[in-house]
Amino acid sequence: MAGQVAGASAQSASYKSQAAYADRQAQMAAEKGNYDANLQSRSSDRQLASMRGQYLSNGIALSGSAIDVLQDSATEASLDEQAIRYGAQVQSDNYRFQSGLARSNAKSAMTGGYMGALATGVNAFTGVSQTNQQRTMISNPYTQYQRARSGAIQGMF
């Protein structure tokens, strides 16, 4: 019985460790997503500034199609940044789900260990009870006589 509880405890500890690892991974994924999105934003800002500078140095006014190109580029840059943040959020959420699943498995392992130990105890008690019944039947001549007599009576009919 104690072995089952100890085994369940070890399994539960393993699941809890997996949950802690998944929590750390979720946090790191979120932080990396923010970092990468900020890098993308700074890079996009530099590219847009460079584009503006090139237009102006070539004597192109920032109006009409030049401004349309800059606005489209800014929109694309914003979408890239949002995609990075979204991807990081999805990854972080997946890690959090794994963490929750591992915690649930840890609880189930402990419950299973206690139930297994309880079942072993019940089976052991039942086995002792049956053994005691058999000993009582063997050593009680009156019970043997009653059984023999009822069998003989049933055989008559």
Coordinates of N, CA and C in Angstrom, one line a residue:
M1 N 0.8 -1.2 0.0 CA 0.0 0.0 0.0 C 0.9 1.3 0.0
A2 N 1.9 1.3 0.9 CA 2.7 2.5 0.9 C 3.5 2.6 -0.4
G3 N 3.8 1.5 -1.0 CA 4.5 1.6 -2.3 C 3.7 2.3 -3.4
Q4 N 2.4 2.0 -3.4 CA 1.5 2.6 -4.4 C 1.4 4.1 -4.1
V5 N 1.3 4.5 -2.9 CA 1.2 5.9 -2.6 C 2.6 6.6 -2.9
A6 N 3.7 5.9 -2.6 CA 5.0 6.5 -2.9 C 5.2 6.6 -4.4
G7 N 4.8 5.6 -5.1 CA 4.9 5.7 -6.6 C 4.0 6.8 -7.2
A8 N 2.8 6.9 -6.6 CA 1.9 8.0 -7.1 C 2.5 9.4 -6.7
S9 N 3.1 9.5 -5.6 CA 3.7 10.7 -5.2 C 4.9 11.1 -6.1
A10 N 5.7 10.1 -6.5 CA 6.8 10.4 -7.4 C 6.2 10.8 -8.8
Q11 N 5.2 10.1 -9.2 CA 4.6 10.5 -10.5 C 4.0 11.9 -10.5
S12 N 3.3 12.2 -9.3 CA 2.7 13.5 -9.2 C 3.8 14.6 -9.2
A13 N 4.9 14.3 -8.5 CA 6.1 15.3 -8.5 C 6.6 15.5 -9.9
S14 N 6.7 14.4 -10.7 CA 7.1 14.5 -12.0 C 6.2 15.4 -12.9
Y15 N 4.9 15.2 -12.7 CA 3.9 16.1 -13.4 C 4.0 17.5 -13.0
K16 N 4.2 17.7 -11.7 CA 4.3 19.1 -11.2 C 5.6 19.8 -11.7
S17 N 6.6 19.0 -11.9 CA 7.9 19.5 -12.5 C 7.6 19.9 -13.9
Q18 N 6.9 19.1 -14.7 CA 6.5 19.4 -16.0 C 5.7 20.6 -16.1
A19 N 4.8 20.8 -15.1 CA 3.9 22.0 -15.1 C 4.8 23.3 -14.9
A20 N 5.7 23.2 -14.0 CA 6.6 24.3 -13.7 C 7.4 24.7 -14.9
Y21 N 7.9 23.6 -15.6 CA 8.7 23.9 -16.8 C 7.8 24.5 -17.9
A22 N 6.6 24.1 -18.1 CA 5.7 24.7 -19.1 C 5.4 26.1 -18.7
D23 N 5.2 26.4 -17.4 CA 5.0 27.8 -17.0 C 6.1 28.7 -17.4
R24 N 7.4 28.2 -17.1 CA 8.6 29.0 -17.5 C 8.6 29.2 -19.0
Q25 N 8.3 28.1 -19.8 CA 8.3 28.2 -21.2 C 7.3 29.2 -21.7
A26 N 6.1 29.2 -21.1 CA 5.0 30.2 -21.4 C 5.5 31.6 -21.2
Q27 N 6.1 31.8 -20.1 CA 6.6 33.2 -19.7 C 7.7 33.6 -20.7
M28 N 8.6 32.7 -21.0 CA 9.7 33.0 -21.9 C 9.2 33.3 -23.4
A29 N 8.2 32.5 -23.8 CA 7.6 32.7 -25.1 C 7.0 34.1 -25.2
A30 N 6.3 34.5 -24.2 CA 5.6 35.8 -24.2 C 6.7 36.9 -24.2
E31 N 7.7 36.7 -23.4 CA 8.8 37.8 -23.4 C 9.6 37.8 -24.7
K32 N 9.8 36.7 -25.3 CA 10.5 36.6 -26.6 C 9.7 37.3 -27.7
G33 N 8.4 37.0 -27.6 CA 7.4 37.6 -28.6 C 7.4 39.1 -28.5
N34 N 7.4 39.6 -27.3 CA 7.5 41.1 -27.1 C 8.8 41.7 -27.6
Y35 N 9.9 41.0 -27.3 CA 11.2 41.4 -27.7 C 11.3 41.4 -29.2
D36 N 10.9 40.3 -29.9 CA 10.9 40.2 -31.3 C 10.0 41.3 -32.0
A37 N 8.8 41.5 -31.4 CA 7.9 42.5 -32.0 C 8.5 43.9 -31.9
N38 N 9.2 44.2 -30.7 CA 9.8 45.5 -30.6 C 11.0 45.7 -31.6
L39 N 11.8 44.6 -31.8 CA 12.8 44.6 -32.8 C 12.3 44.9 -34.2
Q40 N 11.2 44.2 -34.5 CA 10.5 44.4 -35.8 C 10.0 45.9 -35.9
S41 N 9.5 46.4 -34.9 CA 9.0 47.8 -34.9 C 10.1 48.8 -35.2
R42 N 11.2 48.6 -34.4 CA 12.3 49.5 -34.6 C 12.9 49.4 -36.0
S43 N 13.0 48.1 -36.5 CA 13.5 47.9 -37.9 C 12.6 48.6 -38.9
S44 N 11.3 48.4 -38.7 CA 10.3 49.0 -39.6 C 10.4 50.5 -39.6
D45 N 10.6 51.1 -38.4 CA 10.7 52.6 -38.3 C 11.9 53.1 -39.1
R46 N 13.0 52.3 -38.9 CA 14.2 52.7 -39.7 C 14.0 52.6 -41.2
Q47 N 13.4 51.6 -41.6 CA 13.1 51.4 -43.1 C 12.2 52.5 -43.6
L48 N 11.2 52.8 -42.8 CA 10.3 53.9 -43.3 C 11.0 55.2 -43.3
A49 N 11.8 55.5 -42.3 CA 12.6 56.8 -42.3 C 13.5 56.8 -43.5
S50 N 14.1 55.7 -43.8 CA 15.1 55.6 -44.9 C 14.3 55.9 -46.2
M51 N 13.1 55.3 -46.3 CA 12.3 55.5 -47.5 C 11.9 57.0 -47.7
R52 N 11.5 57.6 -46.6 CA 11.2 59.0 -46.6 C 12.4 59.9 -47.0
G53 N 13.5 59.5 -46.4 CA 14.7 60.3 -46.8 C 15.1 60.1 -48.2
Q54 N 15.0 59.0 -48.8 CA 15.3 58.7 -50.2 C 14.3 59.5 -51.1
Y55 N 13.0 59.5 -50.7 CA 12.1 60.3 -51.5 C 12.5 61.8 -51.5
L56 N 12.7 62.3 -50.3 CA 13.0 63.7 -50.2 C 14.4 64.1 -50.9
S57 N 15.4 63.2 -50.7 CA 16.7 63.5 -51.4 C 16.6 63.4 -52.9
N58 N 15.7 62.7 -53.4 CA 15.5 62.6 -54.9 C 14.5 63.7 -55.4
G59 N 14.1 64.5 -54.5 CA 13.2 65.6 -54.9 C 11.7 65.2 -55.1
I60 N 11.4 64.0 -54.5 CA 10.0 63.5 -54.6 C 9.2 64.1 -53.4
A61 N 8.1 64.7 -53.7 CA 7.3 65.3 -52.6 C 6.6 64.1 -51.9
L62 N 6.4 64.2 -50.6 CA 5.7 63.2 -49.8 C 4.2 63.4 -50.0
S63 N 3.7 63.1 -51.2 CA 2.3 63.2 -51.5 C 2.0 62.2 -52.6
G64 N 0.7 62.0 -52.8 CA 0.3 61.1 -53.9 C 0.8 59.7 -53.7
S65 N 1.4 59.1 -54.8 CA 1.8 57.7 -54.7 C 3.0 57.5 -53.7
A66 N 3.8 58.5 -53.5 CA 4.9 58.3 -52.5 C 4.3 58.1 -51.1
I67 N 3.4 58.9 -50.8 CA 2.8 58.8 -49.4 C 2.0 57.5 -49.3
D68 N 1.3 57.1 -50.4 CA 0.6 55.8 -50.5 C 1.6 54.6 -50.2
V69 N 2.7 54.7 -50.8 CA 3.7 53.6 -50.6 C 4.2 53.6 -49.2
L70 N 4.4 54.8 -48.6 CA 4.9 54.9 -47.2 C 3.8 54.3 -46.3
Q71 N 2.5 54.7 -46.5 CA 1.4 54.2 -45.7 C 1.2 52.7 -45.8
D72 N 1.3 52.2 -47.0 CA 1.3 50.7 -47.2 C 2.4 50.0 -46.5
S73 N 3.6 50.6 -46.6 CA 4.7 50.0 -45.9 C 4.5 50.0 -44.4
A74 N 4.0 51.1 -43.9 CA 3.7 51.2 -42.4 C 2.7 50.2 -42.0
T75 N 1.7 50.0 -42.8 CA 0.6 49.1 -42.5 C 1.2 47.6 -42.5
E76 N 2.0 47.3 -43.5 CA 2.6 46.0 -43.5 C 3.5 45.8 -42.3
A77 N 4.3 46.8 -42.0 CA 5.2 46.7 -40.8 C 4.4 46.5 -39.5
S78 N 3.2 47.1 -39.4 CA 2.4 46.9 -38.2 C 1.8 45.5 -38.2
L79 N 1.4 45.0 -39.4 CA 0.9 43.7 -39.5 C 2.0 42.6 -39.1
D80 N 3.2 42.9 -39.5 CA 4.3 42.0 -39.2 C 4.5 42.0 -37.7
E81 N 4.5 43.1 -37.1 CA 4.6 43.2 -35.6 C 3.5 42.5 -34.9
Q82 N 2.3 42.7 -35.3 CA 1.1 42.0 -34.7 C 1.2 40.5 -34.9
A83 N 1.7 40.1 -36.1 CA 1.8 38.6 -36.3 C 2.8 38.0 -35.3
I84 N 3.9 38.7 -35.1 CA 4.9 38.2 -34.1 C 4.3 38.1 -32.7
R85 N 3.6 39.1 -32.3 CA 2.9 39.1 -31.0 C 1.9 38.0 -30.9
Y86 N 1.1 37.9 -32.0 CA 0.1 36.8 -32.0 C 0.7 35.4 -31.9
G87 N 1.7 35.2 -32.7 CA 2.4 33.9 -32.6 C 3.0 33.6 -31.3
A88 N 3.6 34.6 -30.6 CA 4.1 34.4 -29.3 C 3.0 34.1 -28.3
Q89 N 1.9 34.8 -28.5 CA 0.7 34.6 -27.5 C 0.2 33.2 -27.7
V90 N 0.0 32.7 -28.9 CA -0.4 31.3 -29.2 C 0.5 30.3 -28.5
Q91 N 1.8 30.5 -28.7 CA 2.8 29.6 -28.2 C 2.7 29.6 -26.6
S92 N 2.6 30.8 -26.1 CA 2.5 31.0 -24.6 C 1.3 30.3 -24.1
D93 N 0.1 30.5 -24.8 CA -1.1 29.8 -24.4 C -1.0 28.3 -24.5
N94 N -0.3 27.8 -25.5 CA -0.1 26.3 -25.6 C 0.7 25.8 -24.4
Y95 N 1.7 26.5 -24.0 CA 2.5 26.1 -22.8 C 1.7 26.2 -21.6
R96 N 0.8 27.2 -21.4 CA 0.0 27.3 -20.3 C -1.0 26.1 -20.2
F97 N -1.5 25.7 -21.4 CA -2.4 24.6 -21.5 C -1.7 23.3 -21.0
Q98 N -0.5 23.1 -21.5 CA 0.3 22.0 -21.1 C 0.6 22.0 -19.6
S99 N 0.8 23.2 -19.0 CA 1.0 23.3 -17.6 C -0.3 22.9 -16.8
G100 N -1.4 23.3 -17.3 CA -2.7 22.9 -16.6 C -2.9 21.5 -16.7
L101 N -2.6 20.9 -17.9 CA -2.8 19.4 -18.1 C -1.9 18.7 -17.1
A102 N -0.6 19.1 -17.0 CA 0.3 18.4 -16.1 C -0.1 18.5 -14.7
R103 N -0.7 19.7 -14.3 CA -1.2 19.8 -12.9 C -2.4 18.9 -12.6
S104 N -3.2 18.8 -13.6 CA -4.4 17.9 -13.5 C -3.9 16.4 -13.4
N105 N -2.9 16.0 -14.2 CA -2.3 14.7 -14.2 C -1.7 14.4 -12.8
A106 N -1.1 15.5 -12.2 CA -0.5 15.3 -10.9 C -1.6 15.0 -9.9
K107 N -2.7 15.6 -9.9 CA -3.8 15.4 -9.0 C -4.3 14.0 -9.2
S108 N -4.5 13.6 -10.5 CA -5.0 12.3 -10.8 C -4.1 11.2 -10.4
A109 N -2.8 11.4 -10.5 CA -1.8 10.4 -10.0 C -1.9 10.1 -8.6
M110 N -2.1 11.2 -7.8 CA -2.2 11.0 -6.3 C -3.5 10.4 -6.0
T111 N -4.6 10.8 -6.6 CA -5.9 10.1 -6.4 C -5.8 8.6 -6.7
G112 N -5.2 8.3 -7.9 CA -5.1 6.9 -8.3 C -4.2 6.1 -7.3
G113 N -3.2 6.8 -6.8 CA -2.3 6.1 -5.8 C -3.1 5.7 -4.5
Y114 N -3.9 6.7 -4.0 CA -4.6 6.5 -2.8 C -5.7 5.4 -3.1
M115 N -6.4 5.5 -4.2 CA -7.4 4.5 -4.6 C -6.8 3.1 -4.7
G116 N -5.6 3.0 -5.3 CA -4.9 1.7 -5.5 C -4.6 1.2 -4.1
A117 N -4.1 2.0 -3.2 CA -3.7 1.6 -1.9 C -4.9 1.1 -1.1
L118 N -6.0 1.9 -1.3 CA -7.3 1.5 -0.6 C -7.8 0.1 -1.1
A119 N -7.7 -0.1 -2.5 CA -8.1 -1.3 -3.1 C -7.3 -2.5 -2.6
T120 N -6.0 -2.2 -2.5 CA -5.1 -3.3 -1.9 C -5.4 -3.6 -0.5
G121 N -5.7 -2.6 0.3 CA -6.1 -2.9 1.7 C -7.4 -3.6 1.8
V122 N -8.4 -3.3 0.9 CA -9.7 -4.0 0.9 C -9.5 -5.4 0.5
N123 N -8.7 -5.6 -0.6 CA -8.4 -7.0 -1.1 C -7.7 -7.8 0.0
A124 N -6.8 -7.2 0.7 CA -6.1 -7.9 1.8 C -7.0 -8.3 2.9
F125 N -7.9 -7.4 3.3 CA -8.9 -7.7 4.3 C -9.8 -8.8 3.9
T126 N -10.3 -8.7 2.6 CA -11.2 -9.7 2.1 C -10.5 -11.1 2.1
G127 N -9.2 -11.1 1.7 CA -8.5 -12.4 1.7 C -8.3 -12.9 3.1
V128 N -8.0 -12.1 4.1 CA -7.9 -12.6 5.5 C -9.3 -13.1 6.0
S129 N -10.3 -12.4 5.6 CA -11.7 -12.8 6.0 C -12.0 -14.1 5.4
Q130 N -11.7 -14.3 4.2 CA -12.0 -15.6 3.5 C -11.2 -16.7 4.2
T131 N -9.9 -16.4 4.5 CA -9.1 -17.4 5.1 C -9.6 -17.8 6.5
N132 N -10.1 -16.8 7.2 CA -10.6 -17.1 8.5 C -11.9 -17.9 8.4
Q133 N -12.7 -17.6 7.4 CA -13.9 -18.4 7.2 C -13.6 -19.9 6.9
Q134 N -12.6 -20.1 6.1 CA -12.2 -21.4 5.7 C -11.7 -22.2 7.0
R135 N -10.9 -21.5 7.8 CA -10.3 -22.1 9.0 C -11.5 -22.5 9.9
T136 N -12.5 -21.6 10.1 CA -13.6 -21.9 10.9 C -14.4 -23.1 10.4
M137 N -14.6 -23.2 9.1 CA -15.3 -24.3 8.6 C -14.5 -25.6 8.8
I138 N -13.2 -25.6 8.6 CA -12.4 -26.8 8.8 C -12.4 -27.3 10.2
S139 N -12.4 -26.4 11.2 CA -12.2 -26.8 12.6 C -13.6 -26.9 13.3
N140 N -14.7 -26.6 12.7 CA -15.9 -26.7 13.3 C -16.7 -27.9 12.8
P141 N -16.7 -29.0 13.6 CA -17.3 -30.3 13.1 C -18.8 -30.1 12.9
Y142 N -19.4 -29.2 13.7 CA -20.9 -29.1 13.5 C -21.2 -28.5 12.2
T143 N -20.4 -27.6 11.7 CA -20.6 -27.0 10.3 C -20.5 -28.1 9.3
Q144 N -19.5 -28.9 9.4 CA -19.2 -30.0 8.5 C -20.4 -31.0 8.5
Y145 N -20.9 -31.3 9.7 CA -22.1 -32.2 9.8 C -23.3 -31.6 9.1
Q146 N -23.5 -30.3 9.3 CA -24.7 -29.6 8.7 C -24.6 -29.6 7.2
R147 N -23.4 -29.4 6.7 CA -23.2 -29.4 5.2 C -23.4 -30.8 4.7
A148 N -22.9 -31.8 5.3 CA -23.0 -33.1 4.9 C -24.5 -33.6 4.9
R149 N -25.2 -33.2 6.0 CA -26.6 -33.6 6.1 C -27.5 -32.9 5.1
S150 N -27.2 -31.6 4.8 CA -28.0 -30.9 3.8 C -27.8 -31.5 2.4
G151 N -26.6 -31.9 2.2 CA -26.3 -32.5 0.9 C -26.9 -33.8 0.7
A152 N -27.0 -34.6 1.8 CA -27.7 -35.9 1.8 C -29.2 -35.7 1.6
I153 N -29.7 -34.7 2.2 CA -31.1 -34.5 2.1 C -31.5 -34.0 0.7
Q154 N -30.7 -33.2 0.2 CA -30.9 -32.7 -1.2 C -30.8 -33.9 -2.2
G155 N -29.9 -34.8 -1.9 CA -29.8 -35.9 -2.8 C -31.0 -36.9 -2.8
M156 N -31.7 -36.8 -1.8 CA -32.9 -37.7 -1.7 C -34.1 -37.2 -2.5
F157 N -34.2 -36.0 -2.8 CA -35.3 -35.4 -3.5 C -35.0 -35.3 -5.0

